[in-house]
JSON list of C-alpha atoms in Angstrom, two decimals:
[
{"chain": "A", "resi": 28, "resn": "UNK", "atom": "CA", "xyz": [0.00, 0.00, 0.00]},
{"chain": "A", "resi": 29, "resn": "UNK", "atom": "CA", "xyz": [1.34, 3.39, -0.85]},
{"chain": "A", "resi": 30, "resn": "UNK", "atom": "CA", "xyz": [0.42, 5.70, 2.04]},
{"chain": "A", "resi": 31, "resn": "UNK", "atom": "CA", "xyz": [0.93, 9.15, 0.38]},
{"chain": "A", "resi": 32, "resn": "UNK", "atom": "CA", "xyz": [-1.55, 7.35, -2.58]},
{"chain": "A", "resi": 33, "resn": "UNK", "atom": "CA", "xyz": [-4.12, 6.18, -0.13]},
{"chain": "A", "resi": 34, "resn": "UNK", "atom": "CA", "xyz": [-4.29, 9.27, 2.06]},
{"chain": "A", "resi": 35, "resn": "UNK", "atom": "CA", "xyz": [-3.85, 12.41, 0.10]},
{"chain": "A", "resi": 36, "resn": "UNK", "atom": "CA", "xyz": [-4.63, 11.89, -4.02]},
{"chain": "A", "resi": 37, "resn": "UNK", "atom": "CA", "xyz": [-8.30, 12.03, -4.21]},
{"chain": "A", "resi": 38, "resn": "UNK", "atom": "CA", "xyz": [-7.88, 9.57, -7.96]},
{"chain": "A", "resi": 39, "resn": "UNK", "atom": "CA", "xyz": [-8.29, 5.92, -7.93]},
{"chain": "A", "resi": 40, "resn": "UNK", "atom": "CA", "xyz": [-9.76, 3.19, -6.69]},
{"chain": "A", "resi": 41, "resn": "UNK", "atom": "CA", "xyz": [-8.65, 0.79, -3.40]},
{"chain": "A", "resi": 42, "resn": "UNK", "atom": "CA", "xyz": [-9.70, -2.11, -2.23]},
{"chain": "A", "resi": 43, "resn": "UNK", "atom": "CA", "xyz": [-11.81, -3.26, 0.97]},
{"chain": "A", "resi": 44, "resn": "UNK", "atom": "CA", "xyz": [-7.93, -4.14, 2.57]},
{"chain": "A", "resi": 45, "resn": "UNK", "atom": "CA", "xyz": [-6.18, -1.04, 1.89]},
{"chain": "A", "resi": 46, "resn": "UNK", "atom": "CA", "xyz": [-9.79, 1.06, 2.98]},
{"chain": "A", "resi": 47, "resn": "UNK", "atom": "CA", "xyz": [-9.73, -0.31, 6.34]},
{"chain": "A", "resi": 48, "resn": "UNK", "atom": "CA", "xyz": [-5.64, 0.28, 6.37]},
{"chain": "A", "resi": 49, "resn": "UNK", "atom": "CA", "xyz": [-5.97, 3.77, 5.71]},
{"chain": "A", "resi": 50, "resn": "UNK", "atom": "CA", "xyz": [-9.37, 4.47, 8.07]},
{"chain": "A", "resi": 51, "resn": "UNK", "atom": "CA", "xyz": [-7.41, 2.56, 11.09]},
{"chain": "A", "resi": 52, "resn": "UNK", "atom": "CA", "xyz": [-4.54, 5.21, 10.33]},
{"chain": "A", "resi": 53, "resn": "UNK", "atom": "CA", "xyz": [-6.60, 8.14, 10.72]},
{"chain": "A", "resi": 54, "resn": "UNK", "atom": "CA", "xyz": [-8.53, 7.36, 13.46]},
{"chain": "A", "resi": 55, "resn": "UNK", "atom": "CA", "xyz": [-4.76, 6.50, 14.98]},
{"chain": "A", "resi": 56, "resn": "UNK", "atom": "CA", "xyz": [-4.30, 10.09, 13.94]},
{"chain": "A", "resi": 57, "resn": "UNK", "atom": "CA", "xyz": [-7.24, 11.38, 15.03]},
{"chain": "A", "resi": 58, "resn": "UNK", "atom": "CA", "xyz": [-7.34, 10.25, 18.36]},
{"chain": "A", "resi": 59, "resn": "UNK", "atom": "CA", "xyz": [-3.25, 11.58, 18.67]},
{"chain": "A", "resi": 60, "resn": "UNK", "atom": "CA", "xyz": [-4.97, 15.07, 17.56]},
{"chain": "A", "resi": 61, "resn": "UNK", "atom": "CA", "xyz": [-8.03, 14.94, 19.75]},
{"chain": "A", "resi": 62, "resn": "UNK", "atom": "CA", "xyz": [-5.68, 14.02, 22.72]},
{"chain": "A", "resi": 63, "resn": "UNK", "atom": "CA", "xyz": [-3.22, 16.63, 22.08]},
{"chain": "A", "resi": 64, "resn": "UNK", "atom": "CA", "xyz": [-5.85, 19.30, 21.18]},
{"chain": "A", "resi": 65, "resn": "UNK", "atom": "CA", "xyz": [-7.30, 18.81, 24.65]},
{"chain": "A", "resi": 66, "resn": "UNK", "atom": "CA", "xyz": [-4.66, 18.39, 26.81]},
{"chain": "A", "resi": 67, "resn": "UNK", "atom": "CA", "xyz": [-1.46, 20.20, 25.40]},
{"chain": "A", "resi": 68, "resn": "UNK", "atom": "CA", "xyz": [-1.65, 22.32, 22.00]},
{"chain": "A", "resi": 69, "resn": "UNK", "atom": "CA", "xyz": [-4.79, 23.47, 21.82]},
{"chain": "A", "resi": 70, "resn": "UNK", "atom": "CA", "xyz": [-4.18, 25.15, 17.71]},
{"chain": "A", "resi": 71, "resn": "UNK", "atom": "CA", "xyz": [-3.70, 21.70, 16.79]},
{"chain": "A", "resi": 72, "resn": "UNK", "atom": "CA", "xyz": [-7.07, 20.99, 16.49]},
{"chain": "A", "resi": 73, "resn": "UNK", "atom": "CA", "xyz": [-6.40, 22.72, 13.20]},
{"chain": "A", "resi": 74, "resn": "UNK", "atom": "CA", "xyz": [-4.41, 19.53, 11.81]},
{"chain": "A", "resi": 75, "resn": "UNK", "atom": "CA", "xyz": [-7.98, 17.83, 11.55]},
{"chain": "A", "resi": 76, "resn": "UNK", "atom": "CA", "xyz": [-8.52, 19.47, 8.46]},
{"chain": "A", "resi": 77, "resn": "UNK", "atom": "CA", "xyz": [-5.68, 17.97, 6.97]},
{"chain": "A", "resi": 78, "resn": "UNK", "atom": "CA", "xyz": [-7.63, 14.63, 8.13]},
{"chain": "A", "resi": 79, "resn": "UNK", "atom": "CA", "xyz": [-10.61, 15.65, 6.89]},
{"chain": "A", "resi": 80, "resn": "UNK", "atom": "CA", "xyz": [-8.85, 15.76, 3.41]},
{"chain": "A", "resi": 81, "resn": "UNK", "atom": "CA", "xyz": [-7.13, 12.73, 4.07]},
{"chain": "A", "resi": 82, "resn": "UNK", "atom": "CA", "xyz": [-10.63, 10.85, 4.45]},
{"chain": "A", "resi": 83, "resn": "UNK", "atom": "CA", "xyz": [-12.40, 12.07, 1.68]},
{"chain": "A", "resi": 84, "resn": "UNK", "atom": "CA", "xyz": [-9.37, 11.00, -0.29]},
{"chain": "A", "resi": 85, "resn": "UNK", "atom": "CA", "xyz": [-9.28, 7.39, 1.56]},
{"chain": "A", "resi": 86, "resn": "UNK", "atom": "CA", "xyz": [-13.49, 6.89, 1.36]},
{"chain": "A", "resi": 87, "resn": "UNK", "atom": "CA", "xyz": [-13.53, 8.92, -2.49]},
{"chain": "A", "resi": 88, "resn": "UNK", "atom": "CA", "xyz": [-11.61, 6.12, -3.88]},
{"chain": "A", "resi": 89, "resn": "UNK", "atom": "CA", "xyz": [-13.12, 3.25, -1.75]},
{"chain": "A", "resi": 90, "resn": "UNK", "atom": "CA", "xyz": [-16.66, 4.67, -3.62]},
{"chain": "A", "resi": 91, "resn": "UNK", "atom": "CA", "xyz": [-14.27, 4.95, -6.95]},
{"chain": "A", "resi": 92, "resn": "UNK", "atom": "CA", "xyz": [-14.05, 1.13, -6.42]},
{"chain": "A", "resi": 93, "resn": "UNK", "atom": "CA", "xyz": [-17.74, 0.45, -5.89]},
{"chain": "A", "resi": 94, "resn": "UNK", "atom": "CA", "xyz": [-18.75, 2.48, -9.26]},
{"chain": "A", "resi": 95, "resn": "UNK", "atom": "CA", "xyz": [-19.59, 5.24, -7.51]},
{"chain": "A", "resi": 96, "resn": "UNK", "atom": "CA", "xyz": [-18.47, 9.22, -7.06]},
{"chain": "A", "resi": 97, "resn": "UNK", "atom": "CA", "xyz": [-16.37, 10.62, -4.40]},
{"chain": "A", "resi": 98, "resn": "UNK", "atom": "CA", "xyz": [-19.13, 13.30, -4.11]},
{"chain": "A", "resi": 99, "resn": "UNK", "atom": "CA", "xyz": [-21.11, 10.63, -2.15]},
{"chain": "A", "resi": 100, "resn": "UNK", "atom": "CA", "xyz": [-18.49, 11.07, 0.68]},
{"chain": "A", "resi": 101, "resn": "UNK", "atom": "CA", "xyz": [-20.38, 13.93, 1.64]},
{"chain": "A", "resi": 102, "resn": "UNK", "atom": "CA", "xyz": [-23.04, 11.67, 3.17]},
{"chain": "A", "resi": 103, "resn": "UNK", "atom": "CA", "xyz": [-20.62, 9.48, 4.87]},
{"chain": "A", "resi": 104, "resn": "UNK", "atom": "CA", "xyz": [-19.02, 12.98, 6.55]},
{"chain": "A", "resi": 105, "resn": "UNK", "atom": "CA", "xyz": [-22.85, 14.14, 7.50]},
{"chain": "A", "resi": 106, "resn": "UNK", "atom": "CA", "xyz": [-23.29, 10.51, 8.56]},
{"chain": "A", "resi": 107, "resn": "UNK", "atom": "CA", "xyz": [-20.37, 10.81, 10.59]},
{"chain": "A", "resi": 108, "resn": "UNK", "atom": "CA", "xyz": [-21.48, 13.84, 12.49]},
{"chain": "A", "resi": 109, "resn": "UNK", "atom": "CA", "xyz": [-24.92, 13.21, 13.03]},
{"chain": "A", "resi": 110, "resn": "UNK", "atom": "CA", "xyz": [-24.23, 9.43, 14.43]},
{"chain": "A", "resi": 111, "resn": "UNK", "atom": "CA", "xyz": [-20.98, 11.62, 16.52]},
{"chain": "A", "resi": 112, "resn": "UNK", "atom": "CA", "xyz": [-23.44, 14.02, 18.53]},
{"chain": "A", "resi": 113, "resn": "UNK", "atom": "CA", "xyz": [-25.84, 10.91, 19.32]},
{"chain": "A", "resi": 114, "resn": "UNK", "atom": "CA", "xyz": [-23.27, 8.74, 20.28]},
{"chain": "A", "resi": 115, "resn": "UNK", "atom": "CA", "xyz": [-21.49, 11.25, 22.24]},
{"chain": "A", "resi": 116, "resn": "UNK", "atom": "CA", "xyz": [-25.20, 12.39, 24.11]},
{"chain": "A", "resi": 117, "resn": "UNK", "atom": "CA", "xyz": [-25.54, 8.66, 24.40]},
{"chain": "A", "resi": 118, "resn": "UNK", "atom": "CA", "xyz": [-22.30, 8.25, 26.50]},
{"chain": "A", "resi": 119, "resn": "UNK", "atom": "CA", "xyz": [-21.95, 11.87, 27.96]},
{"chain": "A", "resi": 120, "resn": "UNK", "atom": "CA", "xyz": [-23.68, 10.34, 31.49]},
{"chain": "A", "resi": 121, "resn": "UNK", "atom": "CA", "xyz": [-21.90, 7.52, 31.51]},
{"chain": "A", "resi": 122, "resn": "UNK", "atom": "CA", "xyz": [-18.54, 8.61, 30.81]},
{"chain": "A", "resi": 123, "resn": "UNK", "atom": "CA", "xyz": [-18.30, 12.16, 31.95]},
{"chain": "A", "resi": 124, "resn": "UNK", "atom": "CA", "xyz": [-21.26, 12.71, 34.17]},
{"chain": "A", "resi": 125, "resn": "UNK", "atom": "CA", "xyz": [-19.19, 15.96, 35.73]},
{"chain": "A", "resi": 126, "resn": "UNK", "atom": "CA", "xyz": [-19.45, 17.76, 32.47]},
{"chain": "A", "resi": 127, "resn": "UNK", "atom": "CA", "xyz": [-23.12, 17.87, 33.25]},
{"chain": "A", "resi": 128, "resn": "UNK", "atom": "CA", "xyz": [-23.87, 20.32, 35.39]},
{"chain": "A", "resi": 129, "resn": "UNK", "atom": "CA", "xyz": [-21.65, 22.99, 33.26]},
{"chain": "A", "resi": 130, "resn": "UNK", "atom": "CA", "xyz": [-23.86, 22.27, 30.05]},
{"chain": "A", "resi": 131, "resn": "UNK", "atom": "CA", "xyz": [-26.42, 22.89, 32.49]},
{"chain": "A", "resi": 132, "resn": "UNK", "atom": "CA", "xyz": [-24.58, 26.12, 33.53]},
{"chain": "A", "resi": 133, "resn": "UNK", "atom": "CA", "xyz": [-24.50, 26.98, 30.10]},
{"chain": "A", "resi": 134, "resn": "UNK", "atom": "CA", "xyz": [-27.88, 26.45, 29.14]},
{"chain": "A", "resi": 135, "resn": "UNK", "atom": "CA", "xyz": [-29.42, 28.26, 32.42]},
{"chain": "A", "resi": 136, "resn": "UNK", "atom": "CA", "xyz": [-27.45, 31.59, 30.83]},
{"chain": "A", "resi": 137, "resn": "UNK", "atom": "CA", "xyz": [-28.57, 30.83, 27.36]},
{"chain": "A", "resi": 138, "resn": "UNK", "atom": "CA", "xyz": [-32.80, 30.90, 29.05]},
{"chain": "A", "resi": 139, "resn": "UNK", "atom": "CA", "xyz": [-32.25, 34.13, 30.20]},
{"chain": "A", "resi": 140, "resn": "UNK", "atom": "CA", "xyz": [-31.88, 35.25, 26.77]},
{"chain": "A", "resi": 141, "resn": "UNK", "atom": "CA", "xyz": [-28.58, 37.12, 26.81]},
{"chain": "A", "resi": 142, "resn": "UNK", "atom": "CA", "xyz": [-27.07, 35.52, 23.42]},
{"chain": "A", "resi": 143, "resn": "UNK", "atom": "CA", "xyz": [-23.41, 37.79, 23.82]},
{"chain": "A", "resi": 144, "resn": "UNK", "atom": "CA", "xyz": [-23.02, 36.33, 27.32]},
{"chain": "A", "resi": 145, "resn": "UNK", "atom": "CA", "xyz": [-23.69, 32.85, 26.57]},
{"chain": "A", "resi": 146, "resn": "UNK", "atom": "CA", "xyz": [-21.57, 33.02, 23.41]},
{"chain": "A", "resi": 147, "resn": "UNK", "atom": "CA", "xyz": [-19.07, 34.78, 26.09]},
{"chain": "A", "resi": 148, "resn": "UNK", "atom": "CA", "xyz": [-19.38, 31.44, 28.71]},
{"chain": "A", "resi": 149, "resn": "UNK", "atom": "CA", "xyz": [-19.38, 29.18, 26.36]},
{"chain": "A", "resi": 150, "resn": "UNK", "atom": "CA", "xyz": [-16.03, 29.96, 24.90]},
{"chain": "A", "resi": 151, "resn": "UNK", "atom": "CA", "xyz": [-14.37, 30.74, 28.25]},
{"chain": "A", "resi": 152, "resn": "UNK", "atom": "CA", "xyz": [-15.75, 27.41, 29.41]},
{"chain": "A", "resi": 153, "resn": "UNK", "atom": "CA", "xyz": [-14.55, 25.21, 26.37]},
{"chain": "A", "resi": 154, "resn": "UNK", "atom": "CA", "xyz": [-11.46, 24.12, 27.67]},
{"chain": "A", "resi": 155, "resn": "UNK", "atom": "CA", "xyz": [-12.45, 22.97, 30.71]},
{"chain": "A", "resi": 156, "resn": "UNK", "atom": "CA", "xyz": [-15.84, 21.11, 28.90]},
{"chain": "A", "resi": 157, "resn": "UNK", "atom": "CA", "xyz": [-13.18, 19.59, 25.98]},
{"chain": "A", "resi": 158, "resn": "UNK", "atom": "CA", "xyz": [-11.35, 18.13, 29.15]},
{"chain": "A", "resi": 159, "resn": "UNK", "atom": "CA", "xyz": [-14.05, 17.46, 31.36]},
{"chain": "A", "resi": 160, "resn": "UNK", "atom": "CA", "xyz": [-15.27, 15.01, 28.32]},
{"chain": "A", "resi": 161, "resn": "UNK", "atom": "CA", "xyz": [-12.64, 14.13, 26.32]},
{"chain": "A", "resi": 162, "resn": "UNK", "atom": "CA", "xyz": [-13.18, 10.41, 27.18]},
{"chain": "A", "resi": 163, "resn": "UNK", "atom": "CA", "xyz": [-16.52, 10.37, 25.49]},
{"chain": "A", "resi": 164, "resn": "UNK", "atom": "CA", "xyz": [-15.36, 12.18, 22.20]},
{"chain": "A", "resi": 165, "resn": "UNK", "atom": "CA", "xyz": [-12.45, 9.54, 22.14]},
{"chain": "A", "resi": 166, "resn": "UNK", "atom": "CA", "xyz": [-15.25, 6.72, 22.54]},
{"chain": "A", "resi": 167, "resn": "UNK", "atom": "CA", "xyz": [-17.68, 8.34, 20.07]},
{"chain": "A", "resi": 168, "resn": "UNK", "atom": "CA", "xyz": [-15.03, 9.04, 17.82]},
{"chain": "A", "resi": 169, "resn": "UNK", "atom": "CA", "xyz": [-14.01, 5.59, 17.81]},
{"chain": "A", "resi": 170, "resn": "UNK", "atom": "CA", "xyz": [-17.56, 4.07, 17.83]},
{"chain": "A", "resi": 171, "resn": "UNK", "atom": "CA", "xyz": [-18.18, 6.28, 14.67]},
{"chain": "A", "resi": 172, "resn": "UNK", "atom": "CA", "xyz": [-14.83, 5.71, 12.51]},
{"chain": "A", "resi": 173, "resn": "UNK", "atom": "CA", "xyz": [-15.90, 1.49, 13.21]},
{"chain": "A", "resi": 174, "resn": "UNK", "atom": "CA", "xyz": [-19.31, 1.87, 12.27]},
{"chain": "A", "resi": 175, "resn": "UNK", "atom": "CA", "xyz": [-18.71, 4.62, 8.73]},
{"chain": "A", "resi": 176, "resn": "UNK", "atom": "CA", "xyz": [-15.65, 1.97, 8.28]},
{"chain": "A", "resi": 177, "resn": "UNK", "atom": "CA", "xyz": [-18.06, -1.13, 8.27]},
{"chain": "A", "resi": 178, "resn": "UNK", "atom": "CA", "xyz": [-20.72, 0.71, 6.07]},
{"chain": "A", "resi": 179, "resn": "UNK", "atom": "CA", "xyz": [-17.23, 1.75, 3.41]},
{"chain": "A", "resi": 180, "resn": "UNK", "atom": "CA", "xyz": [-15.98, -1.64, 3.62]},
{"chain": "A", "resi": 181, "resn": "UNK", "atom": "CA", "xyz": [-19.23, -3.21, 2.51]},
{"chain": "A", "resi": 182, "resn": "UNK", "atom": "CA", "xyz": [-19.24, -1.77, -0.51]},
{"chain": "A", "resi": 183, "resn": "UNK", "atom": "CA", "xyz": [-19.31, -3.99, -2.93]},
{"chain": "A", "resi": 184, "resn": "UNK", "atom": "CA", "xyz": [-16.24, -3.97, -5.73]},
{"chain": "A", "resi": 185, "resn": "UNK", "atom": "CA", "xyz": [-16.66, -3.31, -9.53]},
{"chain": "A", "resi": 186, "resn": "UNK", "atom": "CA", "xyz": [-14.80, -6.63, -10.68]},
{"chain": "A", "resi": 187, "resn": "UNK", "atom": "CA", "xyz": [-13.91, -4.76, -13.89]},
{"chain": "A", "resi": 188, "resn": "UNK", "atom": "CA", "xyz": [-12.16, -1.83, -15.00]},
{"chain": "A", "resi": 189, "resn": "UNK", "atom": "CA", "xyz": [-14.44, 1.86, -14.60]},
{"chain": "A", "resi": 190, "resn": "UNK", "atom": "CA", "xyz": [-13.73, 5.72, -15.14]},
{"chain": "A", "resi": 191, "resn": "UNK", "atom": "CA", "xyz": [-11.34, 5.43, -12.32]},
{"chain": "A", "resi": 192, "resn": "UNK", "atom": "CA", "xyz": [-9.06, 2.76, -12.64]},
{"chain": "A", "resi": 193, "resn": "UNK", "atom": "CA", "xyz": [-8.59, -0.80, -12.77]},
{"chain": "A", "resi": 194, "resn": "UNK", "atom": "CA", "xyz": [-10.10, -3.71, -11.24]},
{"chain": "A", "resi": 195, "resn": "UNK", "atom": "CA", "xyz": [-8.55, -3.58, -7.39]},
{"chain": "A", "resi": 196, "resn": "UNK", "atom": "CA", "xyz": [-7.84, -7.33, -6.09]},
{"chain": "A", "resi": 197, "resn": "UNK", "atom": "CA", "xyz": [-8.67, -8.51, -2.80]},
{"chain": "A", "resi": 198, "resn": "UNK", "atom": "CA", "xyz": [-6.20, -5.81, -0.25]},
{"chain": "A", "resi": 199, "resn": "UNK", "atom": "CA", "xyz": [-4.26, -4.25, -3.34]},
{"chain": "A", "resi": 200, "resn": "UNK", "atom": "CA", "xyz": [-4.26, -0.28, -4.50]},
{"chain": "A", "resi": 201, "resn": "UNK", "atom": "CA", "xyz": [-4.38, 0.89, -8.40]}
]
């Protein structure tokens, strides 16, 4: 597999193998930038749109394979965040029960109607709510990547040769 292929040029097709080799690598990544993001450098949060790239690239060419277009990556990404928000209110009392009572906070000030001083809490109050939870992003994060992973890898192959490529074997990259 040729990593700078797989992650970054959006032309192609891969296989099921080499799909589920590059989505394992960025979650790796992601959860290294999530981590970091929270607990040391917060203005690396900005390397996720490098990842976000890097997906579209990985999943464009996985469609590529199945006779498809890359544009339908764009439900996979609103997939992702929609099944991201439940899983993460799904875990939020289970994992991080103590970032409860600051949404709560939060959402008290945002009643009263004062939009500028909610806006105001809410962004002095991120770091300590990104910290407070950052167990449950890393489990909905990972719960997510599995599940869009599954739903890319299922995807069925186009044994012959389409507008993007070759025929991909079983694990191998055109």
């Amino acid at each position: 597999m040729d990593i700078a292929y797989v992650l970054f040029s959006p032309k192609g097709r891969i296989g099921r193998r080499d799909f589920l080799r590059g989505i394992i690598l960025l979650t790796g990544v992601s959860i290294i930038v999530q981590v970091g993001a929270t607990f040391a450098l917060p203005p690396l949060v900005l390397a996720q749109y490098v990842l976000i790239w890097s997906y579209a690239c990985v999943f464009g060419k996985r469609l590529h394979d199945a006779g498809y277009s890359a544009w339908l990556y764009l439900a996979f990404l609103a997939g992702f965040v929609v099944l991201q928000v439940i899983v993460s209110n799904l875990l939020m009392p289970l994992l991080s029960p103590e970032v409860l009572p600051v949404q709560a906070e939060l959402e008290a000030i945002g009643m009263t109607g004062d939009f500028a001083g909610m806006v105001q809490a809410m962004s002095e109050r991120a770091p300590e709510i990104a910290r407070l939870s950052a167990l449950t992003s890393l489990a909905a994060l990972l719960v997510t990547s599995a599940a869009l992973a599954l739903a890319g890898a299922q995807l069925k192959s186009d044994p012959h040769p389409n507008a993007h490529g070759p025929a991909t074997g079983p694990g191998t990259s055109s």
